[in-house]
Amino acid sequence: MSSFPEFLRLPLGVYVASFVDWLKITFSGPFDAVAGVFLWMLLRIEHFFLWLPWWLVVTGVIYLAWRGTRRPMLSITLGVLMLFIGGFGLWDLAMQTLAIVCGSVFVSLLVGIPLGILMAWNSTVESLVRPVLDAMQTMPSFVYLVPAMMFFGLGKVPALFATTIYAVPPIIRLTNLGLRQVPADVVEAGRAFGSTRLQILFKIQMPLATPTIMAGVNQTTMMALAMVVIASMIGARGVGEEVLIALGRLNVGQAFEAGVSIVILAIVLDRILQGFGKQREFGHRFMS
Amino acid sequence: MLTAAKVAVNNLTKVFGDHPAKALKMMKQGCSKKDIFEKTGQNVAVANVSFEIDTGEVFMIMGLSGSGKSTILRCLNRLVTPTSGSITIDGEDITALDETMLRQVRRKKLGMVFQQFALFPHRTVLDNVAYGLEVQGVPKQERVQRATAMLGLVGLEGWEGCYPAQLSGGMQQRVGIARALVCEPDILLMDEAFSGLDPLIRREMQNELLALQDRVSKTLVFVTHDLDEALKLGDRIAILKDGVLQQVGTPEEILMKPANEYVDSFVQDVDMSKVLTVEGVMKRAQVVLSQKDGPHVALHLMRENGLSSLFVVDKKRKLSGLVTADAAFAAAERGYETLEGILVRDIHTARLDTPIAELIQVLADTKFPVAVTNGDGRLVGVVVKGAVLAGLARKGRKQNNTFADR
């Protein structure tokens, strides 16, 4: 039996650890500032969701679903599903989960849409960012917990950070794709009439890319929801935490209720966002 | 020397590829487009093209696909940046402008109409037309008013609130034309504007464009691969092959004096009956009868001029009818004093710009010549069968002559 030779051993972990330590010390100011902003934002959102009366949330879901899909049966079903979460006694935890999802989707869009625009504008940026996105999407979601925890410790902020990192690739990709899919002759027409670059972006490209970008928002939201459950391991409060606790106690019933609640949240968010994504079709309703 | 031309294109060259300098060098050495592409991978789309366009002219750029015609058009508003050469519009060199100035030129001077319409699918017809004004920051009220008026001009009132997808191809292109005209540009660039339409609609749009041009009189630069369209619309036509200009001339010049064999082969299949007009084949009506003349005068004039019939006009030279030699002879025998009783009033008339094609059936059915009148009904000329046949045969004869000259 021959073991792996000692001289080939690469103590990468040691280097990484000291690099992160160095980063933390050198950039402690910026890190603290970012953490402060994230925390402030998250607490606002969480307070808001917890302040909302349950019946308002349920009617809100029904209303939004109807606005998005124009299907009354589906909308009412989604409202009833929300009632189940309350019935399981997980309402407040579900609202906390929603808060982190909203926060990380918000940050994802804030970062992802401009980055997607840059990629669409500049092929060099695209060729640099694309492999990074590929790598991010092949990486197991667990891995994102590590840097988040290293920089921000345990709690809401690292949970938001990890969730955002995990959820941001689709919105970047689909913003880029949506903008690039706008027919070249339409953009050319915009140029021929003397539009500036920003006028072309906001008056032509973005409106035409909206369905694709909305698909990106949908995917990002779904991924955020998936990650927020995992992020409960580093201190994200919410339904995910409930699953984690139930796992630890081998409490099948508790785990089932929490699991079903997460599925319900996913279905509700997905249907509503998909509805809004599909709405923008111009003039086809009257076509023969 | 300063030129009065609206648009002057001088030695325009466009090379697509990463190393245009290599291609330019090879072009100077006289290499062909094909050689340059094989050796350097550079695609010479337009090579040393020069021409001028006058104000109010309809200038057609014509060639097969890949001949560089659309590239030239896009150089005029710099959607494509020329590799070398200059383009001046109203004496201003377009190739030297910075982004801001270029935008101003695009906004104020140049309108463009696209092959596949390139309308904005997410905007209503009205907002499509108003787009050019919107990017210039024209206030909403004025924008709506001007766009609505322009839609009226192209015959689309009532469609303002629709989306392009709800309109037929012909209607979409009307929106495209209205969108290009709304900023009141001096020059309209039309890139195969009617090629995407089916033949009937295309002809209708061509006629409408000519009618519209009578009202707005823009300088039109129109790219097409359809020779019939070029001949029909164009005041002058530039013919391109592989990015090289072959000939610039009026439709008549292109048809009758093709500069080289390429142009010649191009125009070979043209239906002359559609291109030639009455004006080209008629004879001036020099000998006519007036209403007071009698049969003897008529017979005398016919004999003098070797004609078998004569038109009769009133004092204002307006056509009143036709007298044949047989009828005049019979009338003279019976001692009639005037031509009133033997006047043939049921005769066909044509205008100066009537295409010959429209006369062929008429001439086949009648034994009388066709009278040519101008706008106010006065007789200006006569068309007889023989002249039409000679006109249609003319192209062939000319061709034979040019070959004989060589």
XYZ file of C-alpha atoms in Angstrom:
694
model
C 0.000 0.000 0.000
C 1.416 3.309 -0.960
C -0.072 6.465 0.427
C -0.125 9.786 -1.391
C 3.389 11.278 -1.242
C 3.781 13.848 1.495
C 5.891 16.184 -0.665
C 2.988 16.712 -3.079
C 0.683 17.891 -0.359
C -0.669 21.350 -1.070
C -1.814 23.177 2.056
C -4.227 25.401 0.081
C -6.608 25.669 3.026
C -3.928 27.350 5.107
C -3.229 29.904 2.377
C -6.882 30.618 1.809
C -7.521 31.026 5.504
C -4.690 33.501 5.884
C -5.781 35.336 2.729
C -9.303 35.700 4.081
C -7.896 36.831 7.443
C -5.845 39.429 5.627
C -8.892 40.568 3.664
C -10.962 40.832 6.819
C -8.387 42.916 8.614
C -7.478 45.134 5.688
C -11.048 45.760 4.559
C -12.773 45.573 7.899
C -14.272 49.033 7.315
C -16.000 48.194 4.008
C -17.090 44.793 5.305
C -18.664 46.344 8.358
C -20.337 48.990 6.238
C -21.783 46.396 3.858
C -22.877 44.237 6.747
C -24.511 47.277 8.373
C -26.456 48.204 5.250
C -27.541 44.606 4.633
C -28.692 44.176 8.202
C -30.593 47.456 8.243
C -32.342 46.587 4.974
C -33.165 43.045 6.084
C -34.632 44.180 9.382
C -36.846 46.719 7.602
C -38.160 44.061 5.229
C -38.640 41.528 8.024
C -40.489 44.017 10.206
C -42.688 44.899 7.285
C -43.604 41.290 6.521
C -44.225 40.494 10.185
C -46.298 43.650 10.562
C -48.560 42.687 7.646
C -51.791 41.048 8.875
C -52.122 37.480 7.622
C -55.416 38.147 5.809
C -53.835 41.021 3.915
C -51.008 38.753 2.732
C -53.506 36.101 1.589
C -55.680 38.614 -0.288
C -52.506 40.207 -1.649
C -51.401 36.847 -3.048
C -54.841 36.288 -4.622
C -54.861 39.778 -6.112
C -51.312 39.576 -7.525
C -51.937 36.108 -8.948
C -55.072 37.365 -10.655
C -53.287 40.451 -12.027
C -50.520 38.241 -13.373
C -52.433 35.272 -14.751
C -56.062 36.440 -15.078
C -57.044 32.967 -13.863
C -59.453 33.240 -10.925
C -59.350 29.569 -9.904
C -55.570 29.507 -9.793
C -55.488 32.739 -7.788
C -57.891 31.453 -5.157
C -56.020 28.147 -4.922
C -52.795 30.015 -4.229
C -54.545 32.005 -1.475
C -55.843 28.811 0.105
C -52.351 27.271 -0.018
C -51.059 30.278 1.936
C -53.695 29.510 4.598
C -52.136 26.063 5.016
C -48.862 27.657 6.131
C -50.747 29.531 8.824
C -52.525 26.319 9.695
C -49.207 24.583 10.329
C -48.361 27.354 12.777
C -45.436 28.477 10.610
C -46.791 31.869 9.497
C -44.195 34.108 11.170
C -41.318 31.845 10.123
C -42.604 31.865 6.546
C -42.682 35.663 6.621
C -39.074 35.696 7.832
C -38.113 33.390 4.995
C -39.916 35.626 2.536
C -38.068 38.619 3.944
C -34.649 37.103 3.275
C -35.771 35.952 -0.174
C -37.019 39.446 -1.003
C -33.857 41.045 0.335
C -31.546 38.793 -1.632
C -33.628 39.062 -4.816
C -33.509 42.824 -4.422
C -29.720 42.818 -4.068
C -29.423 40.296 -6.929
C -31.371 42.543 -9.280
C -29.419 45.578 -8.142
C -26.165 43.855 -9.044
C -27.320 41.455 -11.761
C -29.258 43.686 -14.147
C -26.501 46.309 -14.578
C -23.941 43.532 -14.968
C -26.145 41.853 -17.576
C -26.414 45.163 -19.435
C -22.633 45.570 -19.403
C -22.256 42.035 -20.766
C -24.703 42.765 -23.569
C -22.915 45.986 -24.448
C -19.401 44.670 -24.342
C -18.347 41.253 -25.551
C -15.104 41.401 -23.574
C -17.067 41.770 -20.351
C -19.251 38.888 -21.491
C -16.305 36.596 -22.136
C -14.918 37.438 -18.683
C -18.142 37.055 -16.721
C -19.558 34.001 -18.489
C -17.020 31.445 -17.155
C -17.420 32.871 -13.654
C -21.178 32.345 -13.892
C -20.649 28.818 -15.207
C -18.401 28.030 -12.271
C -20.865 29.573 -9.818
C -23.703 27.452 -11.129
C -21.795 24.195 -11.044
C -20.646 24.759 -7.489
C -22.718 22.990 -4.814
C -24.819 25.455 -2.895
C -23.231 24.418 0.408
C -19.927 25.895 -0.651
C -21.324 29.435 -0.617
C -21.900 29.176 3.088
C -18.179 29.102 3.741
C -17.051 32.523 2.456
C -20.260 34.106 3.748
C -19.552 32.799 7.208
C -15.876 33.714 7.024
C -16.602 37.332 6.169
C -19.741 37.968 8.167
C -19.853 35.281 10.869
C -23.209 33.777 11.768
C -26.606 35.440 11.382
C -28.863 37.162 8.908
C -26.217 39.043 6.952
C -24.110 36.024 5.892
C -27.369 34.216 5.046
C -28.376 37.086 2.778
C -24.891 37.201 1.292
C -24.757 33.468 0.523
C -28.288 33.474 -0.850
C -27.539 36.420 -3.111
C -24.352 34.888 -4.482
C -26.212 31.676 -5.217
C -29.232 33.378 -6.764
C -27.606 36.084 -8.885
C -26.364 34.129 -11.974
C -29.752 33.642 -13.711
C -30.660 37.303 -13.658
C -27.252 38.272 -15.066
C -27.450 35.625 -17.775
C -31.008 36.335 -18.812
C -30.589 40.102 -18.810
C -27.640 39.647 -21.165
C -29.546 37.131 -23.276
C -32.710 39.227 -23.412
C -30.833 42.313 -24.573
C -28.864 40.382 -27.168
C -32.037 38.794 -28.510
C -33.565 42.138 -29.452
C -33.630 42.067 -33.293
C -30.609 43.853 -34.754
C -32.657 45.817 -37.275
C -34.828 47.298 -34.547
C -31.748 48.492 -32.673
C -30.339 49.764 -35.962
C -33.538 51.733 -36.518
C -33.044 53.279 -33.099
C -29.515 54.322 -34.054
C -30.613 55.623 -37.452
C -33.049 58.031 -35.787
C -30.281 59.485 -33.648
C -30.877 57.776 -30.294
C -28.213 57.825 -27.617
C -27.039 54.524 -26.186
C -29.177 54.968 -23.096
C -32.233 55.870 -25.175
C -31.769 52.662 -27.153
C -31.405 50.739 -23.886
C -34.432 52.143 -22.110
C -36.791 52.832 -25.013
C -36.075 49.776 -27.151
C -33.905 47.041 -25.667
C -35.173 46.846 -22.094
C -38.886 46.835 -23.007
C -38.295 44.117 -25.584
C -36.098 42.102 -23.217
C -38.601 42.314 -20.364
C -40.113 38.822 -20.808
C -36.646 37.269 -20.717
C -35.556 39.422 -17.780
C -38.739 38.454 -15.938
C -37.862 34.804 -16.501
C -34.521 35.652 -14.890
C -36.268 37.272 -11.920
C -38.361 34.126 -11.549
C -35.338 31.821 -11.616
C -33.397 34.043 -9.241
C -36.297 34.034 -6.800
C -36.616 30.261 -6.953
C -32.914 29.826 -6.344
C -33.004 32.300 -3.466
C -35.795 30.304 -1.869
C -33.840 27.077 -2.268
C -30.714 28.643 -0.791
C -32.432 30.323 2.127
C -33.336 26.876 3.444
C -29.701 25.820 3.324
C -28.572 29.165 4.720
C -30.484 28.362 7.882
C -27.325 26.417 8.794
C -25.492 29.708 9.218
C -28.256 31.493 10.990
C -31.005 32.393 8.565
C -34.219 32.387 10.584
C -37.346 31.022 8.978
C -38.954 27.825 7.747
C -35.567 26.422 6.740
C -34.456 26.579 10.350
C -37.553 24.587 11.268
C -36.513 21.863 8.832
C -33.004 21.873 10.266
C -34.276 21.546 13.834
C -36.664 18.760 12.814
C -33.792 16.952 11.129
C -31.730 17.161 14.273
C -34.577 15.752 16.346
C -35.639 13.194 13.752
C -39.098 14.741 14.005
C -40.753 13.555 10.792
C -44.039 15.409 11.303
C -42.375 18.752 11.983
C -40.054 18.337 9.009
C -42.985 17.473 6.753
C -44.999 20.552 7.735
C -42.017 22.824 7.243
C -41.124 21.148 3.962
C -44.642 21.525 2.600
C -44.640 25.187 3.623
C -41.501 25.775 1.588
C -43.055 24.064 -1.413
C -46.146 26.262 -1.045
C -44.027 29.415 -0.918
C -42.183 28.252 -4.029
C -45.388 27.538 -5.958
C -46.961 30.853 -4.991
C -43.897 32.918 -5.938
C -43.364 30.990 -9.170
C -46.951 31.312 -10.427
C -47.174 35.012 -9.675
C -43.823 35.875 -11.256
C -44.461 33.700 -14.302
C -47.795 35.395 -14.780
C -46.175 38.801 -14.861
C -43.438 37.550 -17.175
C -45.878 36.315 -19.784
C -48.089 39.359 -19.805
C -46.106 41.471 -22.227
C -47.225 40.531 -25.689
C -47.940 43.348 -28.040
C -50.958 43.294 -30.239
C -51.137 39.533 -30.805
C -54.465 39.314 -29.100
C -56.193 40.752 -32.136
C -54.312 38.776 -34.733
C -56.242 36.259 -36.745
C -14.146 72.968 -56.103
C -17.344 73.367 -54.153
C -20.190 71.287 -55.366
C -23.881 72.061 -55.209
C -24.829 68.411 -54.826
C -26.924 67.408 -51.825
C -24.877 64.288 -51.236
C -21.409 63.724 -52.612
C -19.718 60.378 -52.193
C -16.058 60.384 -53.020
C -13.900 57.264 -53.331
C -15.904 55.462 -50.697
C -14.393 52.171 -49.595
C -15.598 49.811 -46.918
C -13.667 46.764 -45.808
C -15.192 44.384 -43.279
C -12.611 42.631 -41.132
C -9.931 43.254 -38.522
C -7.144 44.427 -40.808
C -8.627 46.774 -43.386
C -5.221 48.366 -44.050
C -3.978 45.130 -45.644
C -6.963 45.040 -47.946
C -6.562 48.704 -48.911
C -2.946 48.057 -49.828
C -3.868 45.087 -51.988
C -6.626 47.117 -53.628
C -4.058 49.748 -54.635
C -2.032 46.989 -56.231
C -5.104 46.102 -58.246
C -6.032 42.808 -56.614
C -9.575 41.527 -56.981
C -12.066 41.277 -54.152
C -11.826 37.497 -54.292
C -8.001 37.469 -54.054
C -8.065 39.872 -51.126
C -10.562 37.727 -49.269
C -8.582 34.550 -49.886
C -5.253 36.026 -48.827
C -6.233 38.264 -45.905
C -9.749 37.277 -44.888
C -10.831 40.876 -45.367
C -14.098 41.437 -47.166
C -14.133 44.430 -49.483
C -17.791 45.400 -49.539
C -17.476 48.730 -51.350
C -14.518 49.750 -53.496
C -13.775 53.339 -54.542
C -17.317 54.362 -55.235
C -18.005 57.978 -56.195
C -21.275 59.634 -57.138
C -23.330 62.706 -56.438
C -26.989 63.112 -55.649
C -28.888 66.317 -56.355
C -31.529 67.880 -54.158
C -34.955 66.396 -54.755
C -33.605 63.536 -56.829
C -34.730 59.927 -56.546
C -31.426 58.088 -56.670
C -31.524 54.317 -56.936
C -28.626 52.131 -55.837
C -29.067 48.814 -57.475
C -27.226 45.518 -57.511
C -27.528 41.867 -56.583
C -27.183 40.730 -52.986
C -23.639 41.177 -51.731
C -22.943 43.968 -54.191
C -22.465 46.443 -51.348
C -25.547 48.531 -52.024
C -26.890 48.406 -48.476
C -23.417 49.090 -47.128
C -23.206 52.280 -49.155
C -26.589 53.354 -47.837
C -25.496 52.675 -44.264
C -22.326 54.664 -44.812
C -24.484 57.696 -45.628
C -25.800 57.811 -42.049
C -22.754 56.022 -40.671
C -24.547 53.004 -39.327
C -21.492 51.564 -41.048
C -18.257 53.499 -40.703
C -16.454 53.923 -44.027
C -12.903 52.599 -44.191
C -11.759 55.374 -46.482
C -13.152 58.067 -48.721
C -15.477 60.911 -47.900
C -19.202 61.535 -47.829
C -20.485 65.078 -47.734
C -24.076 66.066 -47.116
C -24.791 69.763 -47.746
C -21.042 70.289 -47.868
C -20.474 68.750 -44.419
C -18.149 65.767 -44.217
C -20.116 63.005 -42.493
C -17.073 60.825 -41.972
C -15.419 63.471 -39.769
C -18.281 63.974 -37.318
C -18.067 63.004 -33.643
C -20.854 61.014 -31.961
C -22.852 64.031 -30.817
C -22.768 65.811 -34.153
C -23.510 62.581 -35.976
C -26.623 62.124 -33.834
C -27.765 65.594 -34.771
C -27.332 64.849 -38.477
C -29.237 61.581 -38.080
C -32.024 63.352 -36.214
C -32.431 66.355 -38.484
C -31.316 65.386 -41.949
C -31.652 61.670 -42.513
C -34.684 59.455 -42.290
C -34.415 55.735 -42.882
C -36.832 53.026 -43.999
C -35.878 49.377 -43.532
C -36.406 46.199 -45.507
C -38.149 44.228 -42.778
C -39.765 47.452 -41.532
C -37.856 47.283 -38.206
C -40.765 48.798 -36.329
C -40.661 48.802 -32.538
C -43.016 45.927 -31.679
C -43.683 47.179 -28.149
C -44.832 50.613 -29.269
C -48.129 51.600 -30.795
C -48.215 52.851 -34.374
C -48.380 56.430 -33.081
C -45.448 55.948 -30.708
C -43.444 54.297 -33.486
C -43.926 57.310 -35.708
C -43.227 59.714 -32.854
C -39.996 57.944 -31.874
C -37.655 60.256 -33.757
C -39.267 63.287 -32.121
C -39.186 61.624 -28.719
C -35.425 61.091 -28.737
C -35.010 64.733 -29.690
C -37.003 65.763 -26.647
C -39.948 67.274 -28.525
C -42.831 67.870 -26.046
C -45.461 65.160 -25.994
C -48.335 67.260 -27.315
C -46.391 68.399 -30.387
C -45.091 64.883 -30.919
C -48.567 63.383 -30.975
C -49.845 66.100 -33.262
C -47.037 65.759 -35.792
C -47.100 61.965 -35.751
C -50.867 61.932 -36.237
C -50.565 64.309 -39.184
C -47.852 62.144 -40.714
C -49.980 59.018 -40.332
C -52.719 60.858 -42.202
C -50.272 61.600 -44.997
C -49.493 57.907 -45.480
C -53.174 56.957 -45.250
C -53.225 55.360 -41.820
C -55.546 57.595 -39.856
C -57.453 55.608 -37.260
C -54.659 53.060 -36.694
C -52.725 55.156 -34.148
C -53.450 52.924 -31.165
C -52.626 49.587 -32.808
C -49.431 47.615 -32.462
C -47.328 46.815 -35.542
C -48.153 43.095 -35.292
C -51.793 43.926 -35.966
C -50.989 45.550 -39.326
C -50.391 44.001 -42.744
C -46.949 44.270 -44.339
C -47.905 47.158 -46.575
C -49.390 49.056 -43.670
C -46.341 48.380 -41.527
C -44.110 49.857 -44.183
C -46.346 52.926 -44.344
C -45.680 53.302 -40.621
C -41.982 52.909 -41.425
C -42.194 55.690 -44.002
C -44.176 57.946 -41.663
C -41.607 57.304 -38.915
C -38.821 58.336 -41.261
C -40.621 61.452 -42.484
C -41.876 62.821 -39.178
C -38.639 64.609 -38.288
C -38.769 66.359 -41.653
C -35.426 65.090 -42.911
C -34.032 66.370 -46.214
C -32.931 62.931 -47.224
C -34.787 59.659 -47.042
C -32.707 56.479 -47.073
C -34.701 53.467 -48.171
C -33.120 50.056 -47.804
C -35.013 47.625 -50.056
C -38.076 49.210 -48.565
C -40.558 47.288 -50.679
C -38.717 43.999 -51.182
C -40.490 42.370 -48.273
C -43.932 43.025 -49.704
C -45.867 40.855 -52.105
C -45.874 42.047 -55.736
C -49.314 43.679 -55.810
C -48.747 45.626 -52.601
C -45.243 46.480 -53.784
C -46.556 48.130 -56.944
C -49.167 49.998 -54.954
C -46.521 51.242 -52.507
C -44.261 52.321 -55.373
C -47.060 54.410 -56.840
C -47.819 55.866 -53.446
C -44.188 56.712 -52.884
C -44.109 58.589 -56.180
C -47.291 60.452 -55.230
C -45.849 61.190 -51.791
C -42.601 62.375 -53.337
C -44.602 64.874 -55.422
C -45.911 66.362 -52.185
C -42.888 66.255 -49.885
C -40.029 66.359 -52.439
C -37.252 64.800 -50.420
C -33.954 63.621 -51.731
C -34.479 59.872 -51.927
C -31.713 57.304 -51.846
C -33.339 53.978 -52.571
C -31.561 50.639 -52.507
C -33.108 47.822 -54.509
C -32.239 44.600 -56.282
C -35.249 44.926 -58.555
C -34.432 46.586 -61.875
C -38.088 47.221 -62.700
C -38.413 49.082 -59.412
C -35.258 51.076 -60.131
C -36.477 52.029 -63.591
C -39.908 52.939 -62.336
C -38.919 55.069 -59.361
C -35.483 56.369 -60.188
C -34.451 59.700 -61.666
C -31.003 58.174 -61.834
C -29.715 54.697 -61.148
C -26.327 53.516 -59.914
C -25.532 49.912 -60.743
C -23.083 48.022 -58.539
C -21.283 44.748 -58.919
C -19.086 43.303 -56.166
C -18.776 46.712 -54.544
C -17.643 48.408 -57.734
C -19.762 51.026 -59.451
C -20.627 49.980 -63.023
C -22.718 52.846 -64.287
C -24.669 55.856 -63.075
C -27.342 57.236 -65.331
C -30.982 57.912 -66.027
C -33.178 54.872 -66.714
C -33.087 55.802 -70.410
C -29.273 55.897 -70.411
C -29.020 52.608 -68.558
C -31.352 50.909 -71.029
C -30.130 52.457 -74.220
C -26.431 52.921 -73.514
C -25.298 50.254 -71.046
C -21.741 51.084 -70.010
C -20.468 47.520 -70.078
C -21.535 43.952 -70.584
C -22.561 43.494 -66.957
C -25.080 46.334 -67.134
C -26.130 45.090 -70.540
C -26.844 41.605 -69.243
C -28.682 43.163 -66.347
C -31.078 45.141 -68.509
C -31.562 42.414 -71.100
C -34.700 41.008 -69.554
C -36.393 44.335 -69.015
C -39.892 44.462 -70.386
C -39.502 47.481 -72.655
C -43.249 47.892 -73.011
C -43.431 48.808 -69.335
C -40.520 51.203 -69.423
C -41.035 52.970 -72.738
C -43.687 55.655 -72.609
C -45.872 57.104 -75.317
C -43.638 60.145 -75.458
C -40.792 57.992 -76.720
C -42.667 56.516 -79.705
C -45.233 59.130 -80.772
C -45.026 61.416 -83.734
C -45.702 65.110 -83.262
C -49.116 65.984 -84.682
C -47.892 68.515 -87.174
C -50.663 68.132 -89.729
C -54.159 68.476 -88.341
C -57.504 69.602 -89.657
C -59.553 72.358 -88.110
C -63.313 72.112 -87.744
C -63.988 74.587 -90.562
C -62.074 72.539 -93.157
C -64.012 70.572 -95.749
C -63.484 67.089 -97.230
C -61.429 68.400 -100.153
C -58.895 70.035 -97.829
C -58.712 66.815 -95.866
C -58.076 64.716 -98.958
C -55.463 67.171 -100.153
C -53.553 67.144 -96.868
C -53.656 63.361 -96.665
C -52.328 63.010 -100.143
C -49.581 65.587 -99.502
C -48.414 63.825 -96.346
C -49.091 60.241 -97.331
C -51.572 59.631 -94.488
C -54.781 57.640 -94.460
C -56.428 59.597 -91.666
C -56.155 62.956 -89.886
C -57.197 64.308 -86.517
C -59.536 67.252 -86.324
C -59.031 69.865 -83.591
C -60.926 72.953 -82.500
C -59.530 76.458 -82.208
C -57.814 75.672 -78.936
C -56.241 72.564 -80.456
C -58.519 70.357 -78.424
C -59.259 67.056 -80.097
C -62.693 66.759 -81.671
C -62.317 63.642 -83.793
C -60.747 61.829 -86.725
C -61.405 61.722 -90.464
C -60.406 58.755 -92.605
C -59.461 59.027 -96.273
C -62.340 56.739 -97.350
C -64.928 58.824 -95.506
C -63.467 62.076 -96.828
C -63.567 60.721 -100.387
C -67.201 59.670 -100.043
C -68.090 63.030 -98.492
C -66.359 64.886 -101.339
C -68.315 62.806 -103.905
C -71.590 63.737 -102.264
C -70.577 67.398 -102.093
C -70.515 67.844 -98.281
C -69.198 71.238 -97.185
C -67.887 70.268 -93.722
C -66.398 67.240 -91.989
C -69.062 67.248 -89.264
C -71.000 64.300 -90.710
C -68.029 61.961 -91.156
C -66.124 62.706 -87.939
C -65.146 59.589 -85.971
C -65.446 60.635 -82.343
C -64.859 57.274 -80.712
C -61.065 57.298 -80.751
C -58.578 56.259 -78.100
C -56.364 58.817 -76.409
C -53.252 58.412 -74.298
C -51.097 60.690 -72.150
C -47.416 61.422 -72.697
C -46.371 59.257 -69.740
C -48.605 56.276 -70.479
C -46.462 53.135 -70.694
C -46.626 51.441 -74.054
C -47.788 48.237 -72.399
C -51.164 49.855 -71.823
C -51.517 50.715 -75.511
C -50.726 47.376 -77.088
C -54.206 45.920 -76.636
C -55.831 49.176 -77.759
C -53.762 49.281 -80.929
C -54.545 45.656 -81.665
C -58.272 46.323 -81.469
C -58.559 49.555 -83.444
C -57.804 50.454 -87.008
C -57.262 54.111 -86.099
C -54.134 55.690 -84.649
C -54.158 56.688 -80.965
C -54.233 60.410 -80.174
C -51.844 61.724 -77.545
C -53.146 64.602 -75.463
C -51.559 66.614 -72.699
C -53.140 67.539 -69.369
C -55.731 69.984 -70.687
C -56.897 67.810 -73.565
C -54.912 69.423 -76.384
C -53.563 67.198 -79.113
C -49.803 66.835 -79.060
C -49.066 63.680 -80.983
C -50.081 60.480 -82.712
C -49.155 56.884 -82.010
C -49.418 54.307 -84.789
C -48.840 50.568 -84.592
C -45.608 50.683 -86.530
C -44.030 53.232 -84.180
C -44.772 51.069 -81.137
C -43.225 48.013 -82.742
C -40.198 50.058 -83.712
C -39.905 51.366 -80.148
C -40.011 47.889 -78.660
C -37.434 46.698 -81.176
C -35.183 49.673 -80.542
C -33.282 48.134 -77.675
C -32.310 45.121 -79.743
C -31.193 47.294 -82.603
C -29.105 49.536 -80.367
C -27.446 46.525 -78.903
C -26.543 45.225 -82.310
C -25.120 48.607 -83.169
C -22.891 48.689 -80.110
C -21.590 45.260 -80.912
C -21.024 46.309 -84.520
C -19.117 49.399 -83.315
C -16.670 47.253 -81.463
